[in-house]
Amino acid sequence: MPTPPLPPPTRRLVGFLLVLSGVLLGIGMMLKVYVSVYMWYVNGAQSAPALLLSAYLVGLLASGLLVRMGLRMRRGESDRRDPNTNEML
């Protein structure tokens, strides 16, 4: 049995919290990327923070996805699709 959808005020609150957490995560990841690039420039590509640069960039992507998911939730857009429609995915 599927769970019922959230009421609109709760959905807006959860969407706001997702956007806020995505923005804060993005700020933190941008700072880490900056430090990693600086360490790469100073110590070369073999320094420890420079090796984690790809992980920090994935975290930056995740923060963008959190913001996108929060905005969709605040707007009330449904991500469910009708499986019986004749359309390409």
XYZ file of C-alpha atoms in Angstrom:
89
model
C 0.000 0.000 0.000
C 1.604 3.292 -1.046
C 2.006 6.024 1.505
C -0.248 9.059 1.128
C 1.334 12.252 -0.197
C 2.464 14.889 2.261
C 0.115 17.797 2.966
C 1.136 21.030 1.154
C 2.558 22.898 4.190
C 4.715 19.920 5.138
C 5.833 19.445 1.545
C 6.894 23.103 1.339
C 8.807 22.814 4.624
C 10.599 19.644 3.525
C 11.391 21.265 0.175
C 12.819 24.313 1.924
C 14.984 22.127 4.157
C 16.274 20.213 1.124
C 17.141 23.464 -0.660
C 18.849 24.813 2.450
C 20.883 21.649 2.968
C 21.849 21.602 -0.715
C 23.034 25.216 -0.593
C 25.056 24.633 2.582
C 26.563 21.453 1.151
C 27.405 23.347 -2.037
C 29.172 26.096 -0.100
C 31.177 23.529 1.849
C 32.108 21.599 -1.290
C 33.137 24.787 -3.092
C 35.507 25.589 -0.225
C 36.941 22.069 -0.340
C 37.382 22.266 -4.111
C 39.171 25.601 -3.704
C 41.548 24.148 -1.109
C 42.176 21.077 -3.266
C 42.985 23.124 -6.342
C 45.297 25.343 -4.301
C 47.083 22.302 -2.819
C 47.389 20.840 -6.311
C 49.000 24.066 -7.466
C 51.400 24.255 -4.487
C 52.317 20.603 -3.879
C 51.516 18.921 -7.178
C 48.938 16.355 -8.127
C 50.101 13.825 -5.512
C 49.022 15.818 -2.451
C 46.250 14.283 -0.364
C 43.582 16.982 -0.870
C 44.283 17.081 -4.592
C 43.622 13.345 -4.849
C 40.180 13.872 -3.285
C 39.236 16.526 -5.853
C 37.013 14.168 -7.835
C 35.130 13.160 -4.659
C 34.579 16.825 -3.829
C 33.247 17.462 -7.327
C 30.792 14.573 -6.919
C 29.679 16.166 -3.639
C 29.157 19.425 -5.494
C 26.973 17.591 -8.006
C 25.020 16.024 -5.137
C 24.381 19.454 -3.641
C 22.919 20.617 -6.947
C 20.656 17.586 -7.049
C 19.477 18.290 -3.495
C 18.556 21.844 -4.470
C 16.747 20.599 -7.574
C 14.799 17.997 -5.596
C 13.852 20.578 -2.955
C 12.631 23.059 -5.557
C 10.527 20.386 -7.244
C 9.025 19.418 -3.904
C 8.223 23.049 -3.035
C 6.512 23.573 -6.388
C 4.488 20.402 -5.950
C 5.623 18.871 -9.219
C 5.042 15.160 -9.326
C 7.882 12.988 -10.534
C 5.557 10.049 -11.067
C 4.781 9.116 -14.628
C 1.973 7.062 -16.097
C 3.379 3.638 -17.042
C 0.555 3.071 -19.519
C 1.400 5.951 -21.827
C 2.991 5.208 -25.155
C 6.099 7.367 -24.887
C 9.829 7.021 -24.891
C 11.675 7.354 -21.600
